[in-house]
């Protein structure tokens, strides 16, 4: 035991002859505490990618809504009541044309970078969270990352590319 301290009785007294503590100690934190260590920084960037992914999901849902609106208006001709009520008779084509603007292309690039970073960091965390054992031997982390992450990712990508480019 350090000099000048006595064992606490559990009633708020921890110092010799001291009065009960007036309140809880709140350790001060800077708002950018996560910038102090590279591991914290990588973690926070990974979490920030979720915001971009959620935003891109909203864009995807809006795209699906435009596809549905385009199918509903497939028989409409310009100048009809449907055109007045629902807007353009070709909402999906106009949406895709807007998605090709430079601002949206930059947003697509940011969303793609966020998705790749999120996937890569997830694949790196999986072997620690869910180790693979072959009998009594633990599979090394790099092998587990390939088996559980990069391998399936590349396989699905190759199948999609084959299907699109055939």
PDB file of C-alpha atoms in Angstrom:
ATOM      1  CA  UNK A   1       0.000   0.000   0.000  1.00  0.00           C
ATOM      2  CA  UNK A   2       1.241   3.494  -0.769  1.00  0.00           C
ATOM      3  CA  UNK A   3       2.143   5.800   2.056  1.00  0.00           C
ATOM      4  CA  UNK A   4      -0.678   8.059   3.185  1.00  0.00           C
ATOM      5  CA  UNK A   5      -3.488   5.845   1.839  1.00  0.00           C
ATOM      6  CA  UNK A   6      -5.657   3.394   3.704  1.00  0.00           C
ATOM      7  CA  UNK A   7      -7.982   0.731   2.436  1.00  0.00           C
ATOM      8  CA  UNK A   8     -11.353   2.122   1.516  1.00  0.00           C
ATOM      9  CA  UNK A   9     -14.291   1.125   3.667  1.00  0.00           C
ATOM     10  CA  UNK A  10     -16.612   1.550   0.699  1.00  0.00           C
ATOM     11  CA  UNK A  11     -18.211   4.653   2.232  1.00  0.00           C
ATOM     12  CA  UNK A  12     -16.417   7.262   0.164  1.00  0.00           C
ATOM     13  CA  UNK A  13     -13.314   7.525   2.349  1.00  0.00           C
ATOM     14  CA  UNK A  14     -10.014   6.616   0.782  1.00  0.00           C
ATOM     15  CA  UNK A  15      -7.571   8.966   2.439  1.00  0.00           C
ATOM     16  CA  UNK A  16      -6.483   9.113   6.061  1.00  0.00           C
ATOM     17  CA  UNK A  17      -8.994  11.244   7.866  1.00  0.00           C
ATOM     18  CA  UNK A  18     -10.407  12.583   4.612  1.00  0.00           C
ATOM     19  CA  UNK A  19     -13.954  13.663   4.029  1.00  0.00           C
ATOM     20  CA  UNK A  20     -16.247  11.750   1.700  1.00  0.00           C
ATOM     21  CA  UNK A  21     -15.684  12.484  -1.976  1.00  0.00           C
ATOM     22  CA  UNK A  22     -17.963  15.192  -3.306  1.00  0.00           C
ATOM     23  CA  UNK A  23     -18.807  13.491  -6.613  1.00  0.00           C
ATOM     24  CA  UNK A  24     -17.673  11.187  -9.354  1.00  0.00           C
ATOM     25  CA  UNK A  25     -14.455  11.840 -11.194  1.00  0.00           C
ATOM     26  CA  UNK A  26     -14.975  12.511 -14.872  1.00  0.00           C
ATOM     27  CA  UNK A  27     -11.811  11.954 -16.804  1.00  0.00           C
ATOM     28  CA  UNK A  28     -11.497  14.758 -19.367  1.00  0.00           C
ATOM     29  CA  UNK A  29     -11.477  13.749 -23.022  1.00  0.00           C
ATOM     30  CA  UNK A  30     -10.584  15.814 -26.008  1.00  0.00           C
ATOM     31  CA  UNK A  31     -13.140  15.749 -28.788  1.00  0.00           C
ATOM     32  CA  UNK A  32     -10.494  14.289 -31.132  1.00  0.00           C
ATOM     33  CA  UNK A  33      -9.220  11.620 -28.723  1.00  0.00           C
ATOM     34  CA  UNK A  34      -9.188   9.110 -31.562  1.00  0.00           C
ATOM     35  CA  UNK A  35      -6.392  11.004 -33.351  1.00  0.00           C
ATOM     36  CA  UNK A  36      -3.890  10.157 -30.615  1.00  0.00           C
ATOM     37  CA  UNK A  37      -3.217   6.575 -31.761  1.00  0.00           C
ATOM     38  CA  UNK A  38      -3.117   5.164 -35.299  1.00  0.00           C
ATOM     39  CA  UNK A  39      -5.283   2.193 -34.309  1.00  0.00           C
ATOM     40  CA  UNK A  40      -8.019   4.476 -33.025  1.00  0.00           C
ATOM     41  CA  UNK A  41      -7.767   6.557 -36.199  1.00  0.00           C
ATOM     42  CA  UNK A  42      -8.211   3.501 -38.445  1.00  0.00           C
ATOM     43  CA  UNK A  43     -11.176   2.373 -36.338  1.00  0.00           C
ATOM     44  CA  UNK A  44     -12.917   5.749 -36.570  1.00  0.00           C
ATOM     45  CA  UNK A  45     -12.322   6.000 -40.319  1.00  0.00           C
ATOM     46  CA  UNK A  46     -13.790   2.519 -40.685  1.00  0.00           C
ATOM     47  CA  UNK A  47     -16.852   3.583 -38.715  1.00  0.00           C
ATOM     48  CA  UNK A  48     -17.159   6.756 -40.808  1.00  0.00           C
ATOM     49  CA  UNK A  49     -17.363   4.633 -43.954  1.00  0.00           C
ATOM     50  CA  UNK A  50     -20.690   3.342 -42.629  1.00  0.00           C
ATOM     51  CA  UNK A  51     -22.143   6.834 -43.061  1.00  0.00           C
ATOM     52  CA  UNK A  52     -21.153   6.861 -46.737  1.00  0.00           C
ATOM     53  CA  UNK A  53     -22.542   3.366 -47.188  1.00  0.00           C
ATOM     54  CA  UNK A  54     -25.863   4.399 -45.602  1.00  0.00           C
ATOM     55  CA  UNK A  55     -26.040   7.429 -47.903  1.00  0.00           C
ATOM     56  CA  UNK A  56     -25.387   5.265 -50.926  1.00  0.00           C
ATOM     57  CA  UNK A  57     -28.108   2.871 -49.775  1.00  0.00           C
ATOM     58  CA  UNK A  58     -30.571   5.783 -49.843  1.00  0.00           C
ATOM     59  CA  UNK A  59     -29.479   6.558 -53.425  1.00  0.00           C
ATOM     60  CA  UNK A  60     -29.974   2.888 -54.322  1.00  0.00           C
ATOM     61  CA  UNK A  61     -33.497   2.863 -52.853  1.00  0.00           C
ATOM     62  CA  UNK A  62     -34.331   6.047 -54.784  1.00  0.00           C
ATOM     63  CA  UNK A  63     -33.039   4.365 -57.942  1.00  0.00           C
ATOM     64  CA  UNK A  64     -35.340   1.396 -57.320  1.00  0.00           C
ATOM     65  CA  UNK A  65     -38.248   3.810 -56.828  1.00  0.00           C
ATOM     66  CA  UNK A  66     -37.463   5.427 -60.190  1.00  0.00           C
ATOM     67  CA  UNK A  67     -37.404   1.996 -61.843  1.00  0.00           C
ATOM     68  CA  UNK A  68     -40.835   1.277 -60.359  1.00  0.00           C
ATOM     69  CA  UNK A  69     -42.157   4.663 -61.468  1.00  0.00           C
ATOM     70  CA  UNK A  70     -40.820   4.054 -64.973  1.00  0.00           C
ATOM     71  CA  UNK A  71     -42.621   0.717 -65.196  1.00  0.00           C
ATOM     72  CA  UNK A  72     -45.868   2.280 -63.954  1.00  0.00           C
ATOM     73  CA  UNK A  73     -45.646   4.986 -66.612  1.00  0.00           C
ATOM     74  CA  UNK A  74     -44.487   2.762 -69.470  1.00  0.00           C
ATOM     75  CA  UNK A  75     -47.753   3.282 -71.349  1.00  0.00           C
ATOM     76  CA  UNK A  76     -48.042   7.001 -70.625  1.00  0.00           C
ATOM     77  CA  UNK A  77     -47.486   9.532 -73.385  1.00  0.00           C
ATOM     78  CA  UNK A  78     -46.179  13.079 -72.807  1.00  0.00           C
ATOM     79  CA  UNK A  79     -48.952  15.541 -72.058  1.00  0.00           C
ATOM     80  CA  UNK A  80     -51.280  13.050 -70.365  1.00  0.00           C
ATOM     81  CA  UNK A  81     -52.645  13.339 -66.845  1.00  0.00           C
ATOM     82  CA  UNK A  82     -50.046  10.798 -65.682  1.00  0.00           C
ATOM     83  CA  UNK A  83     -47.320  13.124 -66.935  1.00  0.00           C
ATOM     84  CA  UNK A  84     -48.812  15.978 -64.938  1.00  0.00           C
ATOM     85  CA  UNK A  85     -49.284  13.903 -61.762  1.00  0.00           C
ATOM     86  CA  UNK A  86     -46.069  11.899 -61.792  1.00  0.00           C
ATOM     87  CA  UNK A  87     -43.667  14.127 -63.714  1.00  0.00           C
ATOM     88  CA  UNK A  88     -41.683  12.841 -66.640  1.00  0.00           C
ATOM     89  CA  UNK A  89     -42.830   9.713 -68.467  1.00  0.00           C
ATOM     90  CA  UNK A  90     -39.230   8.471 -68.291  1.00  0.00           C
ATOM     91  CA  UNK A  91     -38.133   9.011 -64.660  1.00  0.00           C
ATOM     92  CA  UNK A  92     -35.549   6.219 -64.642  1.00  0.00           C
ATOM     93  CA  UNK A  93     -33.776   7.454 -67.782  1.00  0.00           C
ATOM     94  CA  UNK A  94     -33.630  10.986 -66.360  1.00  0.00           C
ATOM     95  CA  UNK A  95     -32.368   9.652 -63.015  1.00  0.00           C
ATOM     96  CA  UNK A  96     -29.578   7.705 -64.717  1.00  0.00           C
ATOM     97  CA  UNK A  97     -28.640  10.775 -66.769  1.00  0.00           C
ATOM     98  CA  UNK A  98     -28.404  12.790 -63.549  1.00  0.00           C
ATOM     99  CA  UNK A  99     -26.338  10.050 -61.885  1.00  0.00           C
ATOM    100  CA  UNK A 100     -23.750  10.512 -64.659  1.00  0.00           C
ATOM    101  CA  UNK A 101     -23.080  14.148 -63.726  1.00  0.00           C
ATOM    102  CA  UNK A 102     -19.582  14.968 -62.354  1.00  0.00           C
ATOM    103  CA  UNK A 103     -20.859  15.550 -58.816  1.00  0.00           C
ATOM    104  CA  UNK A 104     -22.612  12.211 -58.663  1.00  0.00           C
ATOM    105  CA  UNK A 105     -19.631  10.446 -60.251  1.00  0.00           C
ATOM    106  CA  UNK A 106     -17.460  11.847 -57.440  1.00  0.00           C
ATOM    107  CA  UNK A 107     -20.039  10.627 -54.910  1.00  0.00           C
ATOM    108  CA  UNK A 108     -19.959   7.166 -56.520  1.00  0.00           C
ATOM    109  CA  UNK A 109     -16.148   7.138 -56.294  1.00  0.00           C
ATOM    110  CA  UNK A 110     -16.233   8.119 -52.602  1.00  0.00           C
ATOM    111  CA  UNK A 111     -18.850   5.441 -51.891  1.00  0.00           C
ATOM    112  CA  UNK A 112     -16.763   2.830 -53.716  1.00  0.00           C
ATOM    113  CA  UNK A 113     -13.629   3.800 -51.773  1.00  0.00           C
ATOM    114  CA  UNK A 114     -15.603   3.664 -48.512  1.00  0.00           C
ATOM    115  CA  UNK A 115     -16.998   0.229 -49.378  1.00  0.00           C
ATOM    116  CA  UNK A 116     -13.563  -1.147 -50.260  1.00  0.00           C
ATOM    117  CA  UNK A 117     -11.980   0.278 -47.078  1.00  0.00           C
ATOM    118  CA  UNK A 118     -14.837  -1.098 -44.971  1.00  0.00           C
ATOM    119  CA  UNK A 119     -14.501  -4.551 -46.541  1.00  0.00           C
ATOM    120  CA  UNK A 120     -10.702  -4.677 -46.225  1.00  0.00           C
ATOM    121  CA  UNK A 121     -10.740  -3.647 -42.567  1.00  0.00           C
ATOM    122  CA  UNK A 122     -13.582  -6.080 -41.871  1.00  0.00           C
ATOM    123  CA  UNK A 123     -11.628  -8.928 -43.447  1.00  0.00           C
ATOM    124  CA  UNK A 124      -8.676  -7.984 -41.230  1.00  0.00           C
ATOM    125  CA  UNK A 125     -10.807  -8.099 -38.081  1.00  0.00           C
ATOM    126  CA  UNK A 126     -12.579 -11.388 -38.799  1.00  0.00           C
ATOM    127  CA  UNK A 127      -9.664 -13.742 -37.921  1.00  0.00           C
ATOM    128  CA  UNK A 128      -9.380 -12.152 -34.465  1.00  0.00           C
ATOM    129  CA  UNK A 129     -13.123 -12.276 -33.814  1.00  0.00           C
ATOM    130  CA  UNK A 130     -13.761 -15.718 -35.293  1.00  0.00           C
ATOM    131  CA  UNK A 131     -10.601 -17.833 -35.491  1.00  0.00           C
ATOM    132  CA  UNK A 132     -10.605 -20.950 -37.647  1.00  0.00           C
ATOM    133  CA  UNK A 133      -9.208 -24.135 -36.129  1.00  0.00           C
ATOM    134  CA  UNK A 134      -8.142 -27.201 -38.075  1.00  0.00           C
ATOM    135  CA  UNK A 135      -8.124 -29.782 -35.334  1.00  0.00           C
ATOM    136  CA  UNK A 136      -6.041 -28.231 -32.539  1.00  0.00           C
ATOM    137  CA  UNK A 137      -4.133 -25.873 -34.817  1.00  0.00           C
ATOM    138  CA  UNK A 138      -5.311 -22.305 -35.394  1.00  0.00           C
ATOM    139  CA  UNK A 139      -5.279 -21.154 -39.013  1.00  0.00           C
ATOM    140  CA  UNK A 140      -2.920 -18.159 -39.463  1.00  0.00           C
ATOM    141  CA  UNK A 141      -4.681 -14.799 -39.804  1.00  0.00           C
ATOM    142  CA  UNK A 142      -3.544 -14.076 -43.404  1.00  0.00           C
ATOM    143  CA  UNK A 143      -4.824 -17.466 -44.580  1.00  0.00           C
ATOM    144  CA  UNK A 144      -8.126 -16.937 -42.752  1.00  0.00           C
ATOM    145  CA  UNK A 145      -8.486 -13.509 -44.381  1.00  0.00           C
ATOM    146  CA  UNK A 146      -8.112 -15.102 -47.809  1.00  0.00           C
ATOM    147  CA  UNK A 147     -10.426 -18.050 -47.056  1.00  0.00           C
ATOM    148  CA  UNK A 148     -13.169 -16.036 -45.351  1.00  0.00           C
ATOM    149  CA  UNK A 149     -12.870 -12.654 -47.074  1.00  0.00           C
ATOM    150  CA  UNK A 150     -10.803 -12.019 -50.149  1.00  0.00           C
ATOM    151  CA  UNK A 151     -11.411 -15.399 -51.788  1.00  0.00           C
ATOM    152  CA  UNK A 152     -15.225 -15.194 -51.782  1.00  0.00           C
ATOM    153  CA  UNK A 153     -15.083 -11.479 -52.667  1.00  0.00           C
ATOM    154  CA  UNK A 154     -12.909 -12.113 -55.727  1.00  0.00           C
ATOM    155  CA  UNK A 155     -14.945 -15.177 -56.730  1.00  0.00           C
ATOM    156  CA  UNK A 156     -18.244 -13.294 -56.673  1.00  0.00           C
ATOM    157  CA  UNK A 157     -16.636 -10.363 -58.520  1.00  0.00           C
ATOM    158  CA  UNK A 158     -15.282 -12.703 -61.210  1.00  0.00           C
ATOM    159  CA  UNK A 159     -18.686 -14.369 -61.653  1.00  0.00           C
ATOM    160  CA  UNK A 160     -20.426 -11.001 -61.977  1.00  0.00           C
ATOM    161  CA  UNK A 161     -17.821  -9.751 -64.478  1.00  0.00           C
ATOM    162  CA  UNK A 162     -18.142 -12.962 -66.493  1.00  0.00           C
ATOM    163  CA  UNK A 163     -21.930 -12.648 -66.537  1.00  0.00           C
ATOM    164  CA  UNK A 164     -21.867  -8.956 -67.538  1.00  0.00           C
ATOM    165  CA  UNK A 165     -19.133  -9.275 -70.183  1.00  0.00           C
ATOM    166  CA  UNK A 166     -20.239 -12.508 -71.870  1.00  0.00           C
TER     167      UNK A 166
END
